[in-house]
């Protein structure tokens, strides 16, 4: 009989790790890592969170270790029961504002998903992975991007739709929004006028047909 595989690493999370966050939002949680295989020599910690104020990114309670690096390697001893780490960090800012004379450019990083609250991986002394890793990811929500995307659904002109999106991506956020607002308002007004014109045309045709029909009936009666 061959021995069965050891239990995979377990990570218990105390605290909220939301799947969608905003820029500069502070995330704090306690990770309790257990079921560490005896063959593990190192635990690799990775996070996309950055240092927030005077709190370290990693605080290994009970070990007297702290780190502000996004990537940290922790040596472990065989048979170590569990490791408790306080994870604290700020969501990275993906907006970049540049002032060029009187022109303000606001550029957004196209990467909005795939960021990690944490990634935990175990290896042996030769760097070979052991068992499964554990990862919790998040997406960054930018209200300005969502609002502009909503406006683009209201712009029917394919040329302006692509043109304004290009302006927005290049950092001309204010200008792109102003033109989009103008086009949306213009389309709404033209939409109302078109229905009014169609209604008047139908009324006019109905009136003309009514007059002609009435005149024809009078001629038949005279005959």
PDB file of C-alpha atoms in Angstrom:
ATOM      1  CA  UNK A   1       0.000   0.000   0.000  1.00  0.00           C
ATOM      2  CA  UNK A   2       1.365   3.410  -0.993  1.00  0.00           C
ATOM      3  CA  UNK A   3       0.708   6.286   1.441  1.00  0.00           C
ATOM      4  CA  UNK A   4      -1.977   8.718   0.307  1.00  0.00           C
ATOM      5  CA  UNK A   5      -1.079  12.315  -0.641  1.00  0.00           C
ATOM      6  CA  UNK A   6      -0.722  14.798   2.194  1.00  0.00           C
ATOM      7  CA  UNK A   7      -3.464  17.360   2.718  1.00  0.00           C
ATOM      8  CA  UNK A   8      -3.097  20.503   0.612  1.00  0.00           C
ATOM      9  CA  UNK A   9      -2.106  23.756   2.262  1.00  0.00           C
ATOM     10  CA  UNK A  10      -4.994  25.545   3.943  1.00  0.00           C
ATOM     11  CA  UNK A  11      -5.355  29.305   4.239  1.00  0.00           C
ATOM     12  CA  UNK A  12      -7.974  30.672   6.598  1.00  0.00           C
ATOM     13  CA  UNK A  13      -8.844  34.332   6.059  1.00  0.00           C
ATOM     14  CA  UNK A  14     -10.147  36.625   8.779  1.00  0.00           C
ATOM     15  CA  UNK A  15     -11.308  39.910   7.303  1.00  0.00           C
ATOM     16  CA  UNK A  16     -12.883  41.013   4.045  1.00  0.00           C
ATOM     17  CA  UNK A  17     -11.078  40.437   0.754  1.00  0.00           C
ATOM     18  CA  UNK A  18     -13.529  41.893  -1.805  1.00  0.00           C
ATOM     19  CA  UNK A  19     -13.382  40.877  -5.458  1.00  0.00           C
ATOM     20  CA  UNK A  20     -13.868  44.505  -6.599  1.00  0.00           C
ATOM     21  CA  UNK A  21     -12.064  47.445  -5.000  1.00  0.00           C
ATOM     22  CA  UNK A  22     -11.303  51.094  -5.715  1.00  0.00           C
ATOM     23  CA  UNK A  23      -7.951  52.783  -6.043  1.00  0.00           C
ATOM     24  CA  UNK A  24      -6.154  53.532  -2.751  1.00  0.00           C
ATOM     25  CA  UNK A  25      -8.611  51.389  -0.780  1.00  0.00           C
ATOM     26  CA  UNK A  26      -6.949  49.866   2.298  1.00  0.00           C
ATOM     27  CA  UNK A  27      -7.219  46.096   2.712  1.00  0.00           C
ATOM     28  CA  UNK A  28      -6.483  44.367   5.999  1.00  0.00           C
ATOM     29  CA  UNK A  29      -6.874  40.705   6.940  1.00  0.00           C
ATOM     30  CA  UNK A  30      -5.295  37.915   8.961  1.00  0.00           C
ATOM     31  CA  UNK A  31      -4.111  34.801   7.129  1.00  0.00           C
ATOM     32  CA  UNK A  32      -3.659  31.569   9.057  1.00  0.00           C
ATOM     33  CA  UNK A  33      -1.678  29.033   7.053  1.00  0.00           C
ATOM     34  CA  UNK A  34      -1.885  25.420   8.125  1.00  0.00           C
ATOM     35  CA  UNK A  35      -1.460  21.877   6.774  1.00  0.00           C
ATOM     36  CA  UNK A  36       2.062  22.785   5.698  1.00  0.00           C
ATOM     37  CA  UNK A  37       3.719  19.691   4.159  1.00  0.00           C
ATOM     38  CA  UNK A  38       6.838  18.477   5.954  1.00  0.00           C
ATOM     39  CA  UNK A  39       8.729  18.616   2.660  1.00  0.00           C
ATOM     40  CA  UNK A  40       8.239  22.393   2.384  1.00  0.00           C
ATOM     41  CA  UNK A  41      11.339  24.499   2.988  1.00  0.00           C
ATOM     42  CA  UNK A  42      10.046  27.883   1.810  1.00  0.00           C
ATOM     43  CA  UNK A  43       6.749  29.724   1.531  1.00  0.00           C
ATOM     44  CA  UNK A  44       6.573  32.430  -1.142  1.00  0.00           C
ATOM     45  CA  UNK A  45       4.241  35.356  -0.496  1.00  0.00           C
ATOM     46  CA  UNK A  46       3.206  37.758  -3.255  1.00  0.00           C
ATOM     47  CA  UNK A  47       0.734  40.659  -3.241  1.00  0.00           C
ATOM     48  CA  UNK A  48      -0.207  43.593  -5.462  1.00  0.00           C
ATOM     49  CA  UNK A  49      -1.083  45.681  -2.400  1.00  0.00           C
ATOM     50  CA  UNK A  50       1.357  48.435  -1.472  1.00  0.00           C
ATOM     51  CA  UNK A  51       2.452  49.808   1.902  1.00  0.00           C
ATOM     52  CA  UNK A  52      -0.154  51.940   3.643  1.00  0.00           C
ATOM     53  CA  UNK A  53       1.032  54.578   6.122  1.00  0.00           C
ATOM     54  CA  UNK A  54       3.065  53.076   8.972  1.00  0.00           C
ATOM     55  CA  UNK A  55       1.695  49.508   8.756  1.00  0.00           C
ATOM     56  CA  UNK A  56       3.909  46.786   7.235  1.00  0.00           C
ATOM     57  CA  UNK A  57       2.536  44.805   4.316  1.00  0.00           C
ATOM     58  CA  UNK A  58       3.378  41.495   6.034  1.00  0.00           C
ATOM     59  CA  UNK A  59       3.477  41.102   9.802  1.00  0.00           C
ATOM     60  CA  UNK A  60       4.235  37.535  10.867  1.00  0.00           C
ATOM     61  CA  UNK A  61       2.874  37.466  14.391  1.00  0.00           C
ATOM     62  CA  UNK A  62       4.684  35.022  16.624  1.00  0.00           C
ATOM     63  CA  UNK A  63       7.779  35.040  14.423  1.00  0.00           C
ATOM     64  CA  UNK A  64       8.811  38.653  14.994  1.00  0.00           C
ATOM     65  CA  UNK A  65       9.133  39.243  11.241  1.00  0.00           C
ATOM     66  CA  UNK A  66       7.827  42.102   9.105  1.00  0.00           C
ATOM     67  CA  UNK A  67       8.224  43.086   5.471  1.00  0.00           C
ATOM     68  CA  UNK A  68       7.079  45.835   3.111  1.00  0.00           C
ATOM     69  CA  UNK A  69       8.149  43.968  -0.016  1.00  0.00           C
ATOM     70  CA  UNK A  70       5.475  42.753  -2.400  1.00  0.00           C
ATOM     71  CA  UNK A  71       7.424  39.494  -2.731  1.00  0.00           C
ATOM     72  CA  UNK A  72       8.630  37.768   0.431  1.00  0.00           C
ATOM     73  CA  UNK A  73      10.183  34.346   0.984  1.00  0.00           C
ATOM     74  CA  UNK A  74       9.727  32.777   4.406  1.00  0.00           C
ATOM     75  CA  UNK A  75      11.872  29.763   5.406  1.00  0.00           C
ATOM     76  CA  UNK A  76       9.888  27.100   7.254  1.00  0.00           C
ATOM     77  CA  UNK A  77      10.912  24.189   9.421  1.00  0.00           C
ATOM     78  CA  UNK A  78       9.657  20.670   8.874  1.00  0.00           C
ATOM     79  CA  UNK A  79       6.541  19.916  10.858  1.00  0.00           C
ATOM     80  CA  UNK A  80       5.719  23.569  11.526  1.00  0.00           C
ATOM     81  CA  UNK A  81       2.088  23.648  12.625  1.00  0.00           C
ATOM     82  CA  UNK A  82       0.772  26.979  11.354  1.00  0.00           C
ATOM     83  CA  UNK A  83       1.848  30.479  10.389  1.00  0.00           C
ATOM     84  CA  UNK A  84      -0.200  33.583  11.130  1.00  0.00           C
ATOM     85  CA  UNK A  85       0.414  36.705   9.064  1.00  0.00           C
ATOM     86  CA  UNK A  86      -1.337  40.061   9.192  1.00  0.00           C
ATOM     87  CA  UNK A  87      -1.716  41.350   5.622  1.00  0.00           C
ATOM     88  CA  UNK A  88      -2.224  45.086   5.312  1.00  0.00           C
ATOM     89  CA  UNK A  89      -1.904  47.213   2.188  1.00  0.00           C
ATOM     90  CA  UNK A  90      -3.393  49.736  -0.171  1.00  0.00           C
ATOM     91  CA  UNK A  91      -4.873  49.059  -3.580  1.00  0.00           C
ATOM     92  CA  UNK A  92      -2.507  50.463  -6.241  1.00  0.00           C
ATOM     93  CA  UNK A  93      -3.470  53.620  -8.123  1.00  0.00           C
ATOM     94  CA  UNK A  94      -3.905  52.985 -11.829  1.00  0.00           C
ATOM     95  CA  UNK A  95      -4.798  56.589 -12.756  1.00  0.00           C
ATOM     96  CA  UNK A  96      -2.035  58.923 -13.915  1.00  0.00           C
ATOM     97  CA  UNK A  97      -2.639  62.673 -14.134  1.00  0.00           C
ATOM     98  CA  UNK A  98      -0.263  64.897 -16.118  1.00  0.00           C
ATOM     99  CA  UNK A  99      -0.502  68.654 -16.603  1.00  0.00           C
ATOM    100  CA  UNK A 100       0.670  69.941 -19.990  1.00  0.00           C
ATOM    101  CA  UNK A 101       0.343  73.719 -19.896  1.00  0.00           C
ATOM    102  CA  UNK A 102      -3.427  74.243 -19.696  1.00  0.00           C
ATOM    103  CA  UNK A 103      -4.224  70.707 -20.801  1.00  0.00           C
ATOM    104  CA  UNK A 104      -4.853  67.977 -18.217  1.00  0.00           C
ATOM    105  CA  UNK A 105      -4.198  64.399 -19.318  1.00  0.00           C
ATOM    106  CA  UNK A 106      -5.694  61.562 -17.282  1.00  0.00           C
ATOM    107  CA  UNK A 107      -4.479  58.142 -18.378  1.00  0.00           C
ATOM    108  CA  UNK A 108      -5.747  54.868 -16.966  1.00  0.00           C
ATOM    109  CA  UNK A 109      -3.842  51.605 -16.891  1.00  0.00           C
ATOM    110  CA  UNK A 110      -5.695  49.202 -19.222  1.00  0.00           C
ATOM    111  CA  UNK A 111      -5.142  46.393 -16.705  1.00  0.00           C
ATOM    112  CA  UNK A 112      -8.166  46.345 -14.400  1.00  0.00           C
ATOM    113  CA  UNK A 113      -8.282  42.673 -13.378  1.00  0.00           C
ATOM    114  CA  UNK A 114      -5.877  39.979 -12.253  1.00  0.00           C
ATOM    115  CA  UNK A 115      -4.476  41.749  -9.197  1.00  0.00           C
ATOM    116  CA  UNK A 116      -3.802  39.607  -6.133  1.00  0.00           C
ATOM    117  CA  UNK A 117      -4.618  40.191  -2.491  1.00  0.00           C
ATOM    118  CA  UNK A 118      -2.127  37.409  -1.933  1.00  0.00           C
ATOM    119  CA  UNK A 119      -0.453  34.478  -3.661  1.00  0.00           C
ATOM    120  CA  UNK A 120       1.032  31.745  -1.504  1.00  0.00           C
ATOM    121  CA  UNK A 121       3.302  29.048  -2.924  1.00  0.00           C
ATOM    122  CA  UNK A 122       5.357  26.324  -1.235  1.00  0.00           C
ATOM    123  CA  UNK A 123       8.644  24.915  -2.529  1.00  0.00           C
ATOM    124  CA  UNK A 124      11.371  22.560  -1.363  1.00  0.00           C
ATOM    125  CA  UNK A 125      14.997  23.581  -0.906  1.00  0.00           C
ATOM    126  CA  UNK A 126      15.618  23.217  -4.657  1.00  0.00           C
ATOM    127  CA  UNK A 127      12.752  25.528  -5.582  1.00  0.00           C
ATOM    128  CA  UNK A 128      10.434  22.753  -6.758  1.00  0.00           C
ATOM    129  CA  UNK A 129       6.721  23.544  -6.132  1.00  0.00           C
ATOM    130  CA  UNK A 130       4.956  21.487  -3.473  1.00  0.00           C
ATOM    131  CA  UNK A 131       1.233  20.822  -3.639  1.00  0.00           C
ATOM    132  CA  UNK A 132      -1.163  23.541  -4.666  1.00  0.00           C
ATOM    133  CA  UNK A 133      -0.762  27.275  -4.262  1.00  0.00           C
ATOM    134  CA  UNK A 134      -3.449  29.563  -2.859  1.00  0.00           C
ATOM    135  CA  UNK A 135      -4.483  32.867  -4.471  1.00  0.00           C
ATOM    136  CA  UNK A 136      -7.133  35.505  -3.863  1.00  0.00           C
ATOM    137  CA  UNK A 137      -7.551  38.066  -6.653  1.00  0.00           C
ATOM    138  CA  UNK A 138      -9.386  41.357  -7.151  1.00  0.00           C
ATOM    139  CA  UNK A 139     -10.350  43.838  -9.852  1.00  0.00           C
ATOM    140  CA  UNK A 140      -9.932  47.606  -9.614  1.00  0.00           C
ATOM    141  CA  UNK A 141     -13.079  49.634 -10.295  1.00  0.00           C
ATOM    142  CA  UNK A 142     -12.679  53.176 -11.673  1.00  0.00           C
ATOM    143  CA  UNK A 143     -16.030  55.076 -11.646  1.00  0.00           C
ATOM    144  CA  UNK A 144     -14.842  57.482 -14.364  1.00  0.00           C
ATOM    145  CA  UNK A 145     -14.179  54.602 -16.774  1.00  0.00           C
ATOM    146  CA  UNK A 146     -17.536  52.959 -16.064  1.00  0.00           C
ATOM    147  CA  UNK A 147     -19.393  56.270 -16.535  1.00  0.00           C
ATOM    148  CA  UNK A 148     -17.703  56.907 -19.901  1.00  0.00           C
ATOM    149  CA  UNK A 149     -18.393  53.360 -21.112  1.00  0.00           C
ATOM    150  CA  UNK A 150     -22.056  53.913 -20.273  1.00  0.00           C
ATOM    151  CA  UNK A 151     -22.068  57.103 -22.350  1.00  0.00           C
ATOM    152  CA  UNK A 152     -20.557  55.262 -25.319  1.00  0.00           C
ATOM    153  CA  UNK A 153     -23.564  52.942 -25.405  1.00  0.00           C
ATOM    154  CA  UNK A 154     -25.718  56.038 -26.079  1.00  0.00           C
ATOM    155  CA  UNK A 155     -23.614  57.301 -29.010  1.00  0.00           C
ATOM    156  CA  UNK A 156     -24.955  55.592 -32.144  1.00  0.00           C
ATOM    157  CA  UNK A 157     -22.433  57.070 -34.580  1.00  0.00           C
ATOM    158  CA  UNK A 158     -19.711  54.409 -35.020  1.00  0.00           C
ATOM    159  CA  UNK A 159     -17.095  56.977 -36.100  1.00  0.00           C
ATOM    160  CA  UNK A 160     -17.577  59.211 -33.071  1.00  0.00           C
ATOM    161  CA  UNK A 161     -17.820  56.182 -30.805  1.00  0.00           C
ATOM    162  CA  UNK A 162     -14.364  54.973 -31.833  1.00  0.00           C
ATOM    163  CA  UNK A 163     -12.931  58.503 -32.015  1.00  0.00           C
ATOM    164  CA  UNK A 164     -14.080  59.459 -28.510  1.00  0.00           C
ATOM    165  CA  UNK A 165     -12.831  56.168 -27.064  1.00  0.00           C
ATOM    166  CA  UNK A 166      -9.425  56.893 -28.608  1.00  0.00           C
ATOM    167  CA  UNK A 167      -9.437  60.394 -27.094  1.00  0.00           C
ATOM    168  CA  UNK A 168     -10.339  58.954 -23.697  1.00  0.00           C
ATOM    169  CA  UNK A 169      -7.573  56.325 -23.878  1.00  0.00           C
ATOM    170  CA  UNK A 170      -5.006  58.994 -24.778  1.00  0.00           C
ATOM    171  CA  UNK A 171      -5.866  60.972 -21.664  1.00  0.00           C
ATOM    172  CA  UNK A 172      -8.264  63.606 -23.038  1.00  0.00           C
ATOM    173  CA  UNK A 173     -10.911  62.522 -20.536  1.00  0.00           C
ATOM    174  CA  UNK A 174     -12.620  65.897 -20.028  1.00  0.00           C
ATOM    175  CA  UNK A 175     -12.767  66.673 -23.743  1.00  0.00           C
ATOM    176  CA  UNK A 176     -14.089  63.219 -24.650  1.00  0.00           C
ATOM    177  CA  UNK A 177     -16.835  63.494 -22.038  1.00  0.00           C
ATOM    178  CA  UNK A 178     -17.863  66.980 -23.197  1.00  0.00           C
ATOM    179  CA  UNK A 179     -18.204  65.888 -26.828  1.00  0.00           C
ATOM    180  CA  UNK A 180     -20.044  62.712 -25.784  1.00  0.00           C
ATOM    181  CA  UNK A 181     -22.510  64.762 -23.722  1.00  0.00           C
ATOM    182  CA  UNK A 182     -23.105  67.074 -26.698  1.00  0.00           C
ATOM    183  CA  UNK A 183     -23.699  64.186 -29.113  1.00  0.00           C
ATOM    184  CA  UNK A 184     -26.034  62.388 -26.722  1.00  0.00           C
ATOM    185  CA  UNK A 185     -28.078  65.548 -26.201  1.00  0.00           C
ATOM    186  CA  UNK A 186     -28.173  66.200 -29.946  1.00  0.00           C
ATOM    187  CA  UNK A 187     -29.296  62.639 -30.674  1.00  0.00           C
ATOM    188  CA  UNK A 188     -32.036  62.887 -28.060  1.00  0.00           C
ATOM    189  CA  UNK A 189     -33.301  66.154 -29.566  1.00  0.00           C
ATOM    190  CA  UNK A 190     -33.154  64.851 -33.125  1.00  0.00           C
ATOM    191  CA  UNK A 191     -34.971  61.726 -31.986  1.00  0.00           C
ATOM    192  CA  UNK A 192     -37.845  63.807 -30.602  1.00  0.00           C
ATOM    193  CA  UNK A 193     -37.986  66.059 -33.679  1.00  0.00           C
ATOM    194  CA  UNK A 194     -38.047  63.101 -36.056  1.00  0.00           C
ATOM    195  CA  UNK A 195     -41.105  61.661 -34.345  1.00  0.00           C
ATOM    196  CA  UNK A 196     -42.779  65.070 -34.395  1.00  0.00           C
ATOM    197  CA  UNK A 197     -42.076  65.502 -38.118  1.00  0.00           C
ATOM    198  CA  UNK A 198     -43.378  62.002 -38.880  1.00  0.00           C
ATOM    199  CA  UNK A 199     -46.496  62.713 -36.846  1.00  0.00           C
ATOM    200  CA  UNK A 200     -47.147  65.974 -38.708  1.00  0.00           C
ATOM    201  CA  UNK A 201     -46.601  64.258 -42.051  1.00  0.00           C
ATOM    202  CA  UNK A 202     -49.096  61.526 -41.221  1.00  0.00           C
ATOM    203  CA  UNK A 203     -51.612  64.134 -40.047  1.00  0.00           C
ATOM    204  CA  UNK A 204     -51.158  66.131 -43.258  1.00  0.00           C
ATOM    205  CA  UNK A 205     -51.593  63.065 -45.463  1.00  0.00           C
ATOM    206  CA  UNK A 206     -54.673  62.036 -43.500  1.00  0.00           C
ATOM    207  CA  UNK A 207     -56.127  65.540 -43.902  1.00  0.00           C
ATOM    208  CA  UNK A 208     -55.490  65.583 -47.663  1.00  0.00           C
ATOM    209  CA  UNK A 209     -56.986  62.121 -48.106  1.00  0.00           C
ATOM    210  CA  UNK A 210     -59.970  63.176 -46.021  1.00  0.00           C
ATOM    211  CA  UNK A 211     -60.555  66.291 -48.142  1.00  0.00           C
ATOM    212  CA  UNK A 212     -60.268  64.352 -51.379  1.00  0.00           C
ATOM    213  CA  UNK A 213     -62.567  61.614 -50.116  1.00  0.00           C
ATOM    214  CA  UNK A 214     -65.122  64.154 -48.963  1.00  0.00           C
ATOM    215  CA  UNK A 215     -64.959  65.992 -52.305  1.00  0.00           C
ATOM    216  CA  UNK A 216     -65.471  62.782 -54.256  1.00  0.00           C
ATOM    217  CA  UNK A 217     -68.566  61.892 -52.239  1.00  0.00           C
ATOM    218  CA  UNK A 218     -70.088  65.347 -52.889  1.00  0.00           C
ATOM    219  CA  UNK A 219     -69.516  65.031 -56.655  1.00  0.00           C
ATOM    220  CA  UNK A 220     -71.213  61.623 -56.692  1.00  0.00           C
ATOM    221  CA  UNK A 221     -74.248  63.025 -54.865  1.00  0.00           C
ATOM    222  CA  UNK A 222     -74.600  65.949 -57.358  1.00  0.00           C
ATOM    223  CA  UNK A 223     -74.537  63.542 -60.292  1.00  0.00           C
TER     224      UNK A 223
END
